[in-house]
Amino acid sequence: MTHFWASSGHLLLDREPGGGLVVTDDFLKAYLARPEVLPPEEACDAERMLHARLMASPQADVGEREIAALADADARENWRFLLGWRDRLLAAPTLEAAYAGIVRKGVSGVPPLFLDQLVHVILRAALDEEDDPFVVRAAECLFRPQRVTFHENTILLADAEMIEGHEADRHASPLLAMLGGPAATALDLLKSANSAQYWQRSDAFDMVLDLGGKPSGRAALGQALRHWIRQIHGFDVAIEAVESVKDADWRWFVGLDAQATAVGNALWRGESLEPESASRLIALYRLDLPAEIPVVPAAKGRPVYLLAAMGQDKVLRLKPQNLVVGLPLAEHEMAN
C-alpha cells in the first residue's frame, strides 16, 4: 500500500469488517485540536474546562446547561454546532454512512470545510489500493477547489488555495506566471517523468493536473469518481470520458457542481447552450450502473451523464455529495 494524504486523518480511524471507516476518540480529538476550536486567550474558565473534559473523553455527554454557562455567545454557538456534528458522526455505523446521512438531510448550515474534510478521509480509504498517482491527484478535485487554465489546447488544474496563497515570484516560471502562483520549486506539472514524486508531495497539493495530457487527466478524474461511488454506495460502476454533449441521451444526468447542473438543465430542456456557458464545461462522462442495481424507471437501461464545469472565476468546485443523492437509484425514490 502506498502512503499518501496523511493529513486526511485516516490513520486515526478504525475499519469495520466491510472496509467502512469507524469514528474513534482520536479522530474526534483532531476536531477538538483545530485552531478555531481551541479556547482563545480570552476564553472563560467554563469553556476551558469543557474543552479539557472533551479532550480527555471526546464522547462524553454535554448538557445544555454546560453550554449555556459559557460567557461568549459565539463560543456557545460554535460548541453547539461542534457537539451536534460529533453526535451525527457517532450515530452512524461508519463515517461513509454518516456523510451520506448528512448530505441526504441537507447541508445547509454545514461549513464546507467540514464536508471537505469528510470527503478527504473517505476518499483516502477508497483509494487504498490505487497505485496510479494521476488518479489520486485527480481525486484532490473532489475536496479542494481547482484553478482552471486553458493552455495550448489543454486544460490545467492547479490547487486554488495553493495558487492564492503564493502570489509572489510568478516570474520564476512561465507555468507559474500563467497560473499565478508560488515559486517554481513548489509547483510542477504532473507527468510520467515525475509522477513518482507525487507520493511524497501528496499533502502539499502542489502538482498541476493536465486534463488533456497523457496519461489522460480526464480519464483519471473519471476513475477517482468511480472510487468515490464504490466507497459510498458499495457497488462498482463504469465511467468513460465523453468528448461531446451532442450525442448524449439525456435521460439522466448529474451535475458535479453548480455550474454543471445549470448546463445540464439547459441541455435537458433541449436548449442550445450559449457559447459562454458551453466554454465552462470542462469534463463530461458516461456512467453505466451495474445491471443488478435497481434504478428508477426513467433511467432503466440508460446511461447516466456526469458533467463538470468551472465558475465565472475559472475555479472548479466539485460537489461529490451530488453523487450521493443524484444517481437514479430506486432506493432514493423510495426514501422520498
XYZ file of C-alpha atoms in Angstrom:
336
model
C 0.000 0.000 0.000
C 1.356 3.434 -0.974
C 1.335 6.096 1.737
C -0.281 9.422 0.897
C -2.659 12.061 2.315
C -1.594 11.668 5.938
C -3.376 14.985 6.557
C -6.727 13.287 5.906
C -6.619 11.711 9.365
C -7.284 8.211 8.030
C -4.769 6.731 10.465
C -6.952 7.953 13.337
C -9.913 5.820 12.236
C -10.748 2.153 12.642
C -12.131 -0.126 9.925
C -15.215 -2.309 10.108
C -15.030 -5.792 8.502
C -16.619 -4.458 5.305
C -13.978 -1.760 4.966
C -16.005 1.201 6.203
C -14.419 3.817 8.444
C -15.334 3.852 12.140
C -15.042 7.011 14.234
C -12.598 6.849 17.154
C -11.747 9.085 20.085
C -8.510 10.055 18.371
C -10.412 11.218 15.286
C -12.720 13.345 17.434
C -9.723 14.807 19.262
C -8.442 16.055 15.910
C -11.554 18.241 15.672
C -11.008 19.494 19.219
C -7.421 20.396 18.352
C -8.396 22.605 15.391
C -7.316 26.265 15.871
C -10.892 27.503 15.589
C -11.989 25.123 18.376
C -9.163 25.670 20.848
C -10.259 28.151 23.540
C -8.711 31.569 22.842
C -6.760 33.509 25.434
C -9.862 35.428 26.477
C -11.995 32.277 26.892
C -13.819 31.868 30.191
C -12.970 29.145 32.689
C -16.137 27.221 31.770
C -15.042 26.924 28.142
C -11.552 25.838 29.103
C -12.956 23.190 31.421
C -15.348 21.943 28.727
C -12.548 21.645 26.176
C -10.270 19.844 28.626
C -13.020 17.400 29.599
C -13.730 16.528 25.971
C -10.053 16.126 25.149
C -9.930 13.549 27.947
C -13.209 11.907 26.906
C -14.300 13.012 23.401
C -17.611 11.121 23.506
C -18.689 12.499 26.900
C -22.245 13.797 27.245
C -22.542 17.579 27.374
C -25.765 19.123 28.632
C -27.311 22.391 27.514
C -26.669 23.882 30.965
C -22.932 23.363 30.426
C -23.085 25.168 27.079
C -25.235 27.968 28.483
C -22.587 28.583 31.136
C -20.100 29.783 28.513
C -19.666 33.540 28.694
C -19.257 34.237 24.966
C -22.272 33.927 22.661
C -20.136 32.930 19.653
C -18.463 30.236 21.732
C -21.856 28.850 22.716
C -22.923 28.708 19.061
C -19.666 27.079 17.972
C -19.822 24.424 20.669
C -23.459 23.585 19.904
C -22.519 23.022 16.277
C -19.408 21.010 17.056
C -21.181 18.731 19.529
C -24.075 18.265 17.106
C -21.587 17.368 14.383
C -19.856 14.899 16.693
C -23.179 13.269 17.551
C -24.096 12.929 13.853
C -20.812 11.158 13.156
C -21.214 8.831 16.135
C -24.840 7.971 15.364
C -23.942 6.193 12.114
C -22.182 2.812 11.891
C -19.499 4.191 9.562
C -18.171 7.559 8.513
C -19.419 6.869 4.981
C -22.945 6.323 6.305
C -22.680 9.465 8.433
C -21.622 11.531 5.411
C -24.437 10.136 3.276
C -26.969 10.838 6.024
C -25.759 14.411 6.439
C -25.975 15.020 2.687
C -29.440 13.492 2.335
C -30.805 15.660 5.139
C -29.348 18.770 3.513
C -26.030 20.509 4.056
C -27.409 23.986 4.686
C -25.593 25.447 7.663
C -22.703 22.966 7.459
C -19.387 24.734 6.804
C -17.883 23.454 3.527
C -14.636 22.819 5.408
C -16.302 20.061 7.445
C -17.791 18.375 4.373
C -14.490 18.590 2.502
C -12.670 17.014 5.430
C -15.034 14.036 5.378
C -14.652 13.666 1.616
C -10.872 13.802 2.037
C -10.705 10.949 4.541
C -13.405 8.814 2.856
C -11.613 9.146 -0.489
C -8.356 8.188 1.195
C -9.976 4.905 2.218
C -11.455 4.447 -1.251
C -8.015 4.836 -2.825
C -6.204 2.411 -0.508
C -5.178 0.073 -3.314
C -4.778 2.718 -6.030
C -1.210 2.974 -7.315
C -1.760 5.487 -10.129
C -0.652 8.967 -8.977
C -2.726 10.583 -11.724
C -5.926 9.090 -10.296
C -5.018 10.145 -6.752
C -4.091 13.669 -7.898
C -7.378 13.878 -9.797
C -9.237 12.820 -6.637
C -7.997 16.011 -4.958
C -10.540 17.837 -7.139
C -13.366 16.328 -5.080
C -12.413 18.191 -1.907
C -10.136 21.044 -2.974
C -11.196 23.781 -5.458
C -9.051 23.962 -8.572
C -7.906 26.959 -10.601
C -8.597 26.260 -14.295
C -6.214 27.469 -17.011
C -6.536 26.845 -20.733
C -3.161 26.447 -22.395
C -2.167 25.100 -25.821
C -5.391 23.140 -26.384
C -5.404 21.569 -22.962
C -6.841 22.307 -19.523
C -4.635 22.637 -16.463
C -5.941 22.291 -12.914
C -3.949 23.756 -10.026
C -4.956 23.812 -6.377
C -6.748 27.131 -5.869
C -5.610 27.565 -2.267
C -2.017 26.885 -3.224
C -2.205 29.455 -6.015
C -3.895 32.143 -3.928
C -1.532 31.673 -1.012
C 1.622 32.282 -3.044
C 1.141 35.280 -5.291
C 4.812 36.308 -5.281
C 7.606 35.195 -7.607
C 5.393 34.456 -10.597
C 8.242 35.497 -12.856
C 10.197 32.387 -11.790
C 8.480 30.154 -14.342
C 6.231 30.526 -17.404
C 3.904 27.896 -15.892
C 3.601 29.872 -12.667
C 3.193 33.140 -14.490
C 0.311 31.604 -16.392
C -1.347 30.084 -13.327
C -0.434 32.859 -10.921
C 1.164 31.087 -8.012
C 4.127 30.006 -5.911
C 7.789 29.648 -6.663
C 8.843 27.262 -9.416
C 10.316 24.809 -6.927
C 6.890 24.422 -5.284
C 4.637 23.756 -8.269
C 5.117 21.251 -11.087
C 3.015 19.765 -13.850
C 2.325 16.109 -13.060
C 3.633 13.940 -15.895
C 5.008 10.452 -16.346
C 8.585 11.570 -15.783
C 7.914 12.995 -12.308
C 4.801 11.055 -11.259
C 6.684 9.074 -8.593
C 7.257 12.339 -6.730
C 3.548 12.703 -6.112
C 3.503 10.298 -3.174
C 5.997 12.348 -1.157
C 4.282 15.605 -2.097
C 0.664 14.467 -1.779
C -0.111 16.539 1.313
C 1.298 19.687 -0.280
C -1.336 19.681 -3.068
C 1.220 21.376 -5.272
C 1.175 19.388 -8.531
C -0.779 20.550 -11.562
C -3.103 18.117 -13.356
C -3.358 18.228 -17.145
C -6.877 17.150 -18.060
C -5.954 16.659 -21.690
C -2.450 15.279 -21.391
C -1.052 11.765 -21.490
C -1.737 9.882 -19.330
C -5.204 11.398 -19.541
C -6.092 13.529 -16.558
C -9.721 13.453 -17.646
C -9.750 9.645 -17.528
C -8.002 9.800 -14.139
C -10.745 12.042 -12.773
C -13.316 9.548 -14.047
C -11.572 6.787 -12.132
C -11.479 8.932 -8.981
C -15.251 9.399 -9.286
C -15.635 5.650 -9.687
C -13.686 5.009 -6.464
C -15.841 7.556 -4.623
C -19.106 5.955 -5.757
C -17.926 2.494 -4.750
C -16.902 3.679 -1.279
C -20.200 5.490 -0.678
C -22.712 3.202 -2.397
C -20.944 -0.140 -2.136
C -21.023 -1.108 -5.820
C -18.786 -0.533 -8.814
C -19.700 1.451 -11.922
C -18.159 2.001 -15.339
C -17.199 5.606 -16.126
C -15.909 6.714 -19.507
C -14.896 10.196 -20.628
C -17.078 11.539 -23.477
C -15.885 14.156 -25.937
C -19.170 15.856 -26.855
C -22.588 16.514 -25.335
C -24.291 16.422 -28.737
C -24.865 12.670 -28.916
C -25.752 12.138 -25.261
C -29.106 10.518 -24.460
C -30.243 12.899 -21.749
C -32.461 10.580 -19.729
C -30.458 11.271 -16.576
C -27.508 13.437 -15.625
C -25.685 14.547 -12.501
C -24.051 17.949 -12.366
C -20.857 17.596 -10.343
C -21.015 21.286 -9.397
C -23.482 24.170 -9.531
C -22.307 25.406 -12.933
C -22.533 21.928 -14.460
C -26.036 21.454 -13.071
C -27.146 24.651 -14.823
C -25.600 23.435 -18.093
C -27.220 20.014 -17.709
C -30.628 21.530 -17.014
C -30.396 23.573 -20.209
C -29.479 20.501 -22.247
C -32.257 18.520 -20.547
C -34.760 21.143 -21.722
C -33.408 20.888 -25.262
C -31.979 24.401 -25.228
C -28.934 25.432 -27.210
C -26.035 26.325 -25.000
C -24.743 29.863 -25.108
C -21.051 29.865 -26.110
C -20.092 31.330 -22.732
C -21.914 28.548 -20.843
C -20.554 25.846 -23.141
C -16.997 27.117 -22.603
C -17.295 26.433 -18.870
C -17.898 22.714 -19.366
C -14.524 21.031 -18.885
C -15.400 17.343 -18.475
C -18.221 15.006 -19.474
C -18.587 11.340 -18.550
C -20.876 8.451 -19.314
C -21.636 6.340 -16.252
C -23.150 2.864 -16.524
C -24.644 1.291 -13.401
C -24.458 -2.476 -12.817
C -27.424 -4.315 -14.311
C -28.402 -5.719 -10.914
C -28.766 -2.294 -9.267
C -32.450 -1.173 -9.208
C -32.971 2.226 -10.799
C -35.948 4.492 -11.351
C -37.999 3.644 -14.489
C -36.886 6.761 -16.386
C -33.253 5.640 -16.247
C -33.671 1.911 -16.785
C -31.223 0.651 -19.386
C -29.864 4.132 -19.993
C -26.525 5.710 -19.152
C -26.086 8.493 -16.627
C -24.072 11.512 -17.722
C -21.776 13.371 -15.335
C -20.812 16.971 -16.047
C -18.122 19.178 -14.529
C -17.865 22.903 -15.190
C -15.898 25.838 -13.860
C -17.376 29.038 -12.463
C -17.041 32.511 -13.916
C -13.937 32.927 -11.781
C -12.354 29.928 -13.563
C -12.418 27.805 -10.431
C -13.729 24.242 -10.418
C -15.659 23.417 -7.237
C -16.851 19.830 -7.429
C -19.661 18.683 -5.120
C -19.206 14.945 -4.536
C -22.379 14.984 -2.446
C -24.266 15.197 -5.764
C -23.195 11.593 -6.414
C -24.751 10.584 -3.096
C -28.236 11.871 -3.904
C -28.163 12.396 -7.675
C -27.849 8.895 -9.113
C -31.157 7.368 -10.309
C -31.241 4.648 -7.669
C -34.639 3.171 -6.822
C -33.783 3.340 -3.117
C -33.610 7.135 -3.376
C -37.120 7.254 -4.867
C -38.426 5.039 -2.037
C -36.723 7.249 0.539
C -38.517 10.284 -0.836
